Amino acid sequence: MKKTLLCLALGMTFMGAAQAQDACPRGELDSRYCDRDGDMVADAPTDPKEWVDPATLVFAYTPVEDPEVYRGVWDGFLKHMSAVTGKKVQFFPVQSNAAQIEAMRAGRLHVAGFNTGGNPLAVNCAGFVPFAMMADKQGAYGYEMEIIVPADSSAQKIEDLKGKTIAFTSQTSNSGYKAPSALLASEYGMQADRDYKPAFSGKHDNSVLGVANKDYDGAAVANSVMNRMIGRGTVDADKLRSIYKSQSFPTTGYGYVYNLKPELADKVREAFFTYDWTGSPLLEEFSKSSPPQETFIPITYKEHWGVVRDIDRAMDVSYSCK
């Protein structure tokens, strides 16, 4: 009798767990999130008590370069967001991808632009919901990963960097680490610490300047960042030379935290798609990219980040939260 009751109890437990999973499918998302519509991003909570409606929206731009440089660049846009949402909007200068993800996961960051490689971790670990990306007026977008060397370097091709120091940015970066590491290993049989010495600069601008100043023999960088630096005179193009250029990748993804009050989330979306770029510091800065970034276009994580997830799978990258 006791055995029968025990088996019945265990059966009910397993059935309850299965029903709970059916009620909250999540794919690769962290256990705190649900994805009932299958779009691969966290759904808004069904209980209104779990929505956040802050008096001040906190915004952070991906820390690929000195975040203080971008406080002024984003100022006009954030004032527009404030007018559309009826909220104060504060610029939060983050110093690393990890700090940006942790801030959103902890509820201290509401709207953000996450870099290409950091998007999957932000989506799965921090409940980030990307919906926009910069593009030109025809909808063209993207950037390439380039491996650069000092202009007078003897290196003419990737194989010439064997035994040399190659700079990466951070391990969450697509163009600054994941894509070039996969390329070096799969196409050239080059492994870190065996065939080359890896160095981590922390940011794309540090890598670009490090190559220009010959601190590194080579570096993997996002050419969108490099071109903007050249455009504003931060680095001399004549000190750099590219020896490899990849396929195009999506640029920074913009979005909000999953539990933002739905009406407020809609207003945040409206702010992005109604912003007038004409004569703005945003246009002055991002039009230096190629193609120029001069408007926001709607995107989905499921579609536009497919190539990035493919690279992550090839490198056995985990989206688990620590």
mmCIF file of N, CA and C in Angstrom, residues 175-242:
data_model
loop_
_atom_site.group_PDB
_atom_site.id
_atom_site.type_symbol
_atom_site.label_atom_id
_atom_site.label_comp_id
_atom_site.label_asym_id
_atom_site.label_seq_id
_atom_site.Cartn_x
_atom_site.Cartn_y
_atom_site.Cartn_z
ATOM 1 N N SER A 175 32.937 39.961 -32.474
ATOM 2 C CA SER A 175 34.050 40.283 -33.371
ATOM 3 C C SER A 175 35.369 40.433 -32.634
ATOM 4 N N GLY A 176 35.291 40.721 -31.327
ATOM 5 C CA GLY A 176 36.507 40.924 -30.554
ATOM 6 C C GLY A 176 37.083 39.661 -29.950
ATOM 7 N N TYR A 177 36.350 38.536 -30.053
ATOM 8 C CA TYR A 177 36.887 37.279 -29.517
ATOM 9 C C TYR A 177 36.309 36.027 -30.171
ATOM 10 N N LYS A 178 34.988 35.856 -30.121
ATOM 11 C CA LYS A 178 34.396 34.572 -30.508
ATOM 12 C C LYS A 178 34.605 34.252 -31.991
ATOM 13 N N ALA A 179 34.251 35.177 -32.872
ATOM 14 C CA ALA A 179 34.406 34.927 -34.310
ATOM 15 C C ALA A 179 35.871 34.726 -34.704
ATOM 16 N N PRO A 180 36.793 35.602 -34.268
ATOM 17 C CA PRO A 180 38.197 35.380 -34.658
ATOM 18 C C PRO A 180 38.803 34.122 -34.052
ATOM 19 N N SER A 181 38.420 33.778 -32.825
ATOM 20 C CA SER A 181 38.947 32.553 -32.212
ATOM 21 C C SER A 181 38.495 31.329 -32.987
ATOM 22 N N ALA A 182 37.219 31.326 -33.384
ATOM 23 C CA ALA A 182 36.700 30.212 -34.183
ATOM 24 C C ALA A 182 37.407 30.155 -35.534
ATOM 25 N N LEU A 183 37.627 31.309 -36.147
ATOM 26 C CA LEU A 183 38.309 31.376 -37.432
ATOM 27 C C LEU A 183 39.737 30.841 -37.330
ATOM 28 N N LEU A 184 40.486 31.329 -36.345
ATOM 29 C CA LEU A 184 41.879 30.916 -36.197
ATOM 30 C C LEU A 184 41.994 29.411 -35.995
ATOM 31 N N ALA A 185 41.083 28.857 -35.199
ATOM 32 C CA ALA A 185 41.144 27.427 -34.898
ATOM 33 C C ALA A 185 40.685 26.574 -36.074
ATOM 34 N N SER A 186 39.534 26.923 -36.679
ATOM 35 C CA SER A 186 38.950 26.058 -37.699
ATOM 36 C C SER A 186 39.605 26.202 -39.069
ATOM 37 N N GLU A 187 39.980 27.415 -39.436
ATOM 38 C CA GLU A 187 40.519 27.647 -40.780
ATOM 39 C C GLU A 187 42.045 27.587 -40.852
ATOM 40 N N TYR A 188 42.698 27.914 -39.721
ATOM 41 C CA TYR A 188 44.158 27.998 -39.755
ATOM 42 C C TYR A 188 44.846 27.074 -38.748
ATOM 43 N N GLY A 189 44.072 26.335 -37.973
ATOM 44 C CA GLY A 189 44.647 25.403 -37.006
ATOM 45 C C GLY A 189 45.471 26.088 -35.938
ATOM 46 N N MET A 190 45.151 27.350 -35.649
ATOM 47 C CA MET A 190 45.929 28.114 -34.679
ATOM 48 C C MET A 190 45.199 28.152 -33.331
ATOM 49 N N GLN A 191 45.865 27.660 -32.303
ATOM 50 C CA GLN A 191 45.301 27.610 -30.960
ATOM 51 C C GLN A 191 46.002 28.613 -30.052
ATOM 52 N N ALA A 192 45.202 29.267 -29.213
ATOM 53 C CA ALA A 192 45.764 30.234 -28.260
ATOM 54 C C ALA A 192 46.767 29.560 -27.345
ATOM 55 N N ASP A 193 47.831 30.277 -27.023
ATOM 56 C CA ASP A 193 48.906 29.826 -26.121
ATOM 57 C C ASP A 193 49.783 28.736 -26.716
ATOM 58 N N ARG A 194 49.387 28.200 -27.857
ATOM 59 C CA ARG A 194 50.251 27.250 -28.558
ATOM 60 C C ARG A 194 50.846 27.884 -29.810
ATOM 61 N N ASP A 195 49.967 28.515 -30.607
ATOM 62 C CA ASP A 195 50.418 29.096 -31.870
ATOM 63 C C ASP A 195 50.497 30.619 -31.844
ATOM 64 N N TYR A 196 49.860 31.226 -30.857
ATOM 65 C CA TYR A 196 49.948 32.672 -30.694
ATOM 66 C C TYR A 196 49.661 33.021 -29.235
ATOM 67 N N LYS A 197 50.087 34.202 -28.827
ATOM 68 C CA LYS A 197 49.856 34.659 -27.463
ATOM 69 C C LYS A 197 48.644 35.589 -27.439
ATOM 70 N N PRO A 198 47.557 35.200 -26.758
ATOM 71 C CA PRO A 198 46.374 36.077 -26.701
ATOM 72 C C PRO A 198 46.539 37.159 -25.640
ATOM 73 N N ALA A 199 46.020 38.324 -25.927
ATOM 74 C CA ALA A 199 45.969 39.420 -24.951
ATOM 75 C C ALA A 199 44.549 39.974 -24.984
ATOM 76 N N PHE A 200 44.074 40.459 -23.842
ATOM 77 C CA PHE A 200 42.716 41.010 -23.781
ATOM 78 C C PHE A 200 42.797 42.489 -23.404
ATOM 79 N N SER A 201 42.344 43.329 -24.343
ATOM 80 C CA SER A 201 42.432 44.774 -24.151
ATOM 81 C C SER A 201 41.233 45.341 -23.402
ATOM 82 N N GLY A 202 40.110 44.621 -23.417
ATOM 83 C CA GLY A 202 38.899 45.086 -22.745
ATOM 84 C C GLY A 202 37.918 45.781 -23.656
ATOM 85 N N LYS A 203 38.406 46.516 -24.677
ATOM 86 C CA LYS A 203 37.525 47.283 -25.558
ATOM 87 C C LYS A 203 38.131 47.368 -26.953
ATOM 88 N N HIS A 204 37.283 47.553 -27.949
ATOM 89 C CA HIS A 204 37.766 47.643 -29.330
ATOM 90 C C HIS A 204 38.697 48.827 -29.542
ATOM 91 N N ASP A 205 38.386 49.966 -28.931
ATOM 92 C CA ASP A 205 39.256 51.125 -29.130
ATOM 93 C C ASP A 205 40.643 50.880 -28.563
ATOM 94 N N ASN A 206 40.723 50.153 -27.432
ATOM 95 C CA ASN A 206 42.022 49.825 -26.858
ATOM 96 C C ASN A 206 42.827 48.936 -27.806
ATOM 97 N N SER A 207 42.139 47.990 -28.455
ATOM 98 C CA SER A 207 42.822 47.112 -29.401
ATOM 99 C C SER A 207 43.332 47.888 -30.612
ATOM 100 N N VAL A 208 42.480 48.783 -31.144
ATOM 101 C CA VAL A 208 42.880 49.575 -32.303
ATOM 102 C C VAL A 208 44.087 50.450 -31.967
ATOM 103 N N LEU A 209 44.016 51.158 -30.846
ATOM 104 C CA LEU A 209 45.126 52.017 -30.440
ATOM 105 C C LEU A 209 46.368 51.197 -30.124
ATOM 106 N N GLY A 210 46.160 49.998 -29.538
ATOM 107 C CA GLY A 210 47.295 49.132 -29.224
ATOM 108 C C GLY A 210 48.049 48.694 -30.460
ATOM 109 N N VAL A 211 47.328 48.419 -31.547
ATOM 110 C CA VAL A 211 47.991 48.050 -32.803
ATOM 111 C C VAL A 211 48.680 49.274 -33.405
ATOM 112 N N ALA A 212 47.985 50.418 -33.393
ATOM 113 C CA ALA A 212 48.585 51.640 -33.940
ATOM 114 C C ALA A 212 49.884 52.004 -33.220
ATOM 115 N N ASN A 213 49.918 51.736 -31.906
ATOM 116 C CA ASN A 213 51.110 52.055 -31.102
ATOM 117 C C ASN A 213 52.081 50.889 -30.995
ATOM 118 N N LYS A 214 51.771 49.788 -31.707
ATOM 119 C CA LYS A 214 52.619 48.597 -31.766
ATOM 120 C C LYS A 214 52.748 47.884 -30.421
ATOM 121 N N ASP A 215 51.704 48.009 -29.575
ATOM 122 C CA ASP A 215 51.671 47.232 -28.338
ATOM 123 C C ASP A 215 51.305 45.781 -28.636
ATOM 124 N N TYR A 216 50.574 45.570 -29.732
ATOM 125 C CA TYR A 216 50.175 44.232 -30.161
ATOM 126 C C TYR A 216 50.648 44.004 -31.593
ATOM 127 N N ASP A 217 50.941 42.751 -31.915
ATOM 128 C CA ASP A 217 51.322 42.413 -33.291
ATOM 129 C C ASP A 217 50.107 42.399 -34.207
ATOM 130 N N GLY A 218 48.940 42.135 -33.619
ATOM 131 C CA GLY A 218 47.702 42.121 -34.379
ATOM 132 C C GLY A 218 46.524 42.197 -33.432
ATOM 133 N N ALA A 219 45.345 42.437 -33.974
ATOM 134 C CA ALA A 219 44.142 42.509 -33.141
ATOM 135 C C ALA A 219 42.914 42.210 -33.981
ATOM 136 N N ALA A 220 41.925 41.618 -33.338
ATOM 137 C CA ALA A 220 40.626 41.379 -33.973
ATOM 138 C C ALA A 220 39.673 42.457 -33.485
ATOM 139 N N VAL A 221 39.107 43.224 -34.413
ATOM 140 C CA VAL A 221 38.258 44.354 -34.034
ATOM 141 C C VAL A 221 37.020 44.439 -34.918
ATOM 142 N N ALA A 222 36.012 45.157 -34.420
ATOM 143 C CA ALA A 222 34.841 45.499 -35.226
ATOM 144 C C ALA A 222 35.211 46.713 -36.066
ATOM 145 N N ASN A 223 35.101 46.587 -37.395
ATOM 146 C CA ASN A 223 35.532 47.714 -38.217
ATOM 147 C C ASN A 223 34.622 48.934 -38.078
ATOM 148 N N SER A 224 33.402 48.741 -37.581
ATOM 149 C CA SER A 224 32.524 49.894 -37.347
ATOM 150 C C SER A 224 33.120 50.809 -36.283
ATOM 151 N N VAL A 225 33.680 50.201 -35.233
ATOM 152 C CA VAL A 225 34.329 50.981 -34.176
ATOM 153 C C VAL A 225 35.587 51.643 -34.717
ATOM 154 N N MET A 226 36.393 50.865 -35.413
ATOM 155 C CA MET A 226 37.647 51.392 -35.965
ATOM 156 C C MET A 226 37.383 52.563 -36.911
ATOM 157 N N ASN A 227 36.382 52.430 -37.776
ATOM 158 C CA ASN A 227 36.088 53.504 -38.734
ATOM 159 C C ASN A 227 35.603 54.769 -38.045
ATOM 160 N N ARG A 228 34.821 54.610 -36.962
ATOM 161 C CA ARG A 228 34.382 55.802 -36.227
ATOM 162 C C ARG A 228 35.567 56.481 -35.553
ATOM 163 N N MET A 229 36.498 55.703 -35.047
ATOM 164 C CA MET A 229 37.689 56.280 -34.421
ATOM 165 C C MET A 229 38.518 57.042 -35.441
ATOM 166 N N ILE A 230 38.670 56.457 -36.619
ATOM 167 C CA ILE A 230 39.401 57.133 -37.690
ATOM 168 C C ILE A 230 38.665 58.408 -38.100
ATOM 169 N N GLY A 231 37.339 58.324 -38.191
ATOM 170 C CA GLY A 231 36.535 59.463 -38.613
ATOM 171 C C GLY A 231 36.629 60.656 -37.688
ATOM 172 N N ARG A 232 36.766 60.412 -36.389
ATOM 173 C CA ARG A 232 36.861 61.542 -35.468
ATOM 174 C C ARG A 232 38.304 61.864 -35.072
ATOM 175 N N GLY A 233 39.269 61.220 -35.734
ATOM 176 C CA GLY A 233 40.675 61.552 -35.527
ATOM 177 C C GLY A 233 41.320 60.944 -34.300
ATOM 178 N N THR A 234 40.691 59.940 -33.708
ATOM 179 C CA THR A 234 41.263 59.288 -32.520
ATOM 180 C C THR A 234 42.473 58.445 -32.881
ATOM 181 N N VAL A 235 42.492 57.925 -34.092
ATOM 182 C CA VAL A 235 43.613 57.106 -34.550
ATOM 183 C C VAL A 235 43.881 57.433 -36.012
ATOM 184 N N ASP A 236 45.152 57.323 -36.401
ATOM 185 C CA ASP A 236 45.569 57.613 -37.775
ATOM 186 C C ASP A 236 45.433 56.341 -38.616
ATOM 187 N N ALA A 237 44.632 56.396 -39.653
ATOM 188 C CA ALA A 237 44.411 55.228 -40.511
ATOM 189 C C ALA A 237 45.710 54.725 -41.134
ATOM 190 N N ASP A 238 46.661 55.620 -41.327
ATOM 191 C CA ASP A 238 47.924 55.240 -41.962
ATOM 192 C C ASP A 238 48.786 54.351 -41.073
ATOM 193 N N LYS A 239 48.404 54.217 -39.799
ATOM 194 C CA LYS A 239 49.171 53.363 -38.882
ATOM 195 C C LYS A 239 48.614 51.937 -38.806
ATOM 196 N N LEU A 240 47.546 51.684 -39.554
ATOM 197 C CA LEU A 240 46.867 50.391 -39.481
ATOM 198 C C LEU A 240 46.785 49.739 -40.857
ATOM 199 N N ARG A 241 46.744 48.402 -40.857
ATOM 200 C CA ARG A 241 46.542 47.662 -42.099
ATOM 201 C C ARG A 241 45.742 46.403 -41.789
ATOM 202 N N SER A 242 44.748 46.122 -42.611
ATOM 203 C CA SER A 242 43.904 44.956 -42.406
ATOM 204 C C SER A 242 44.427 43.771 -43.213
#
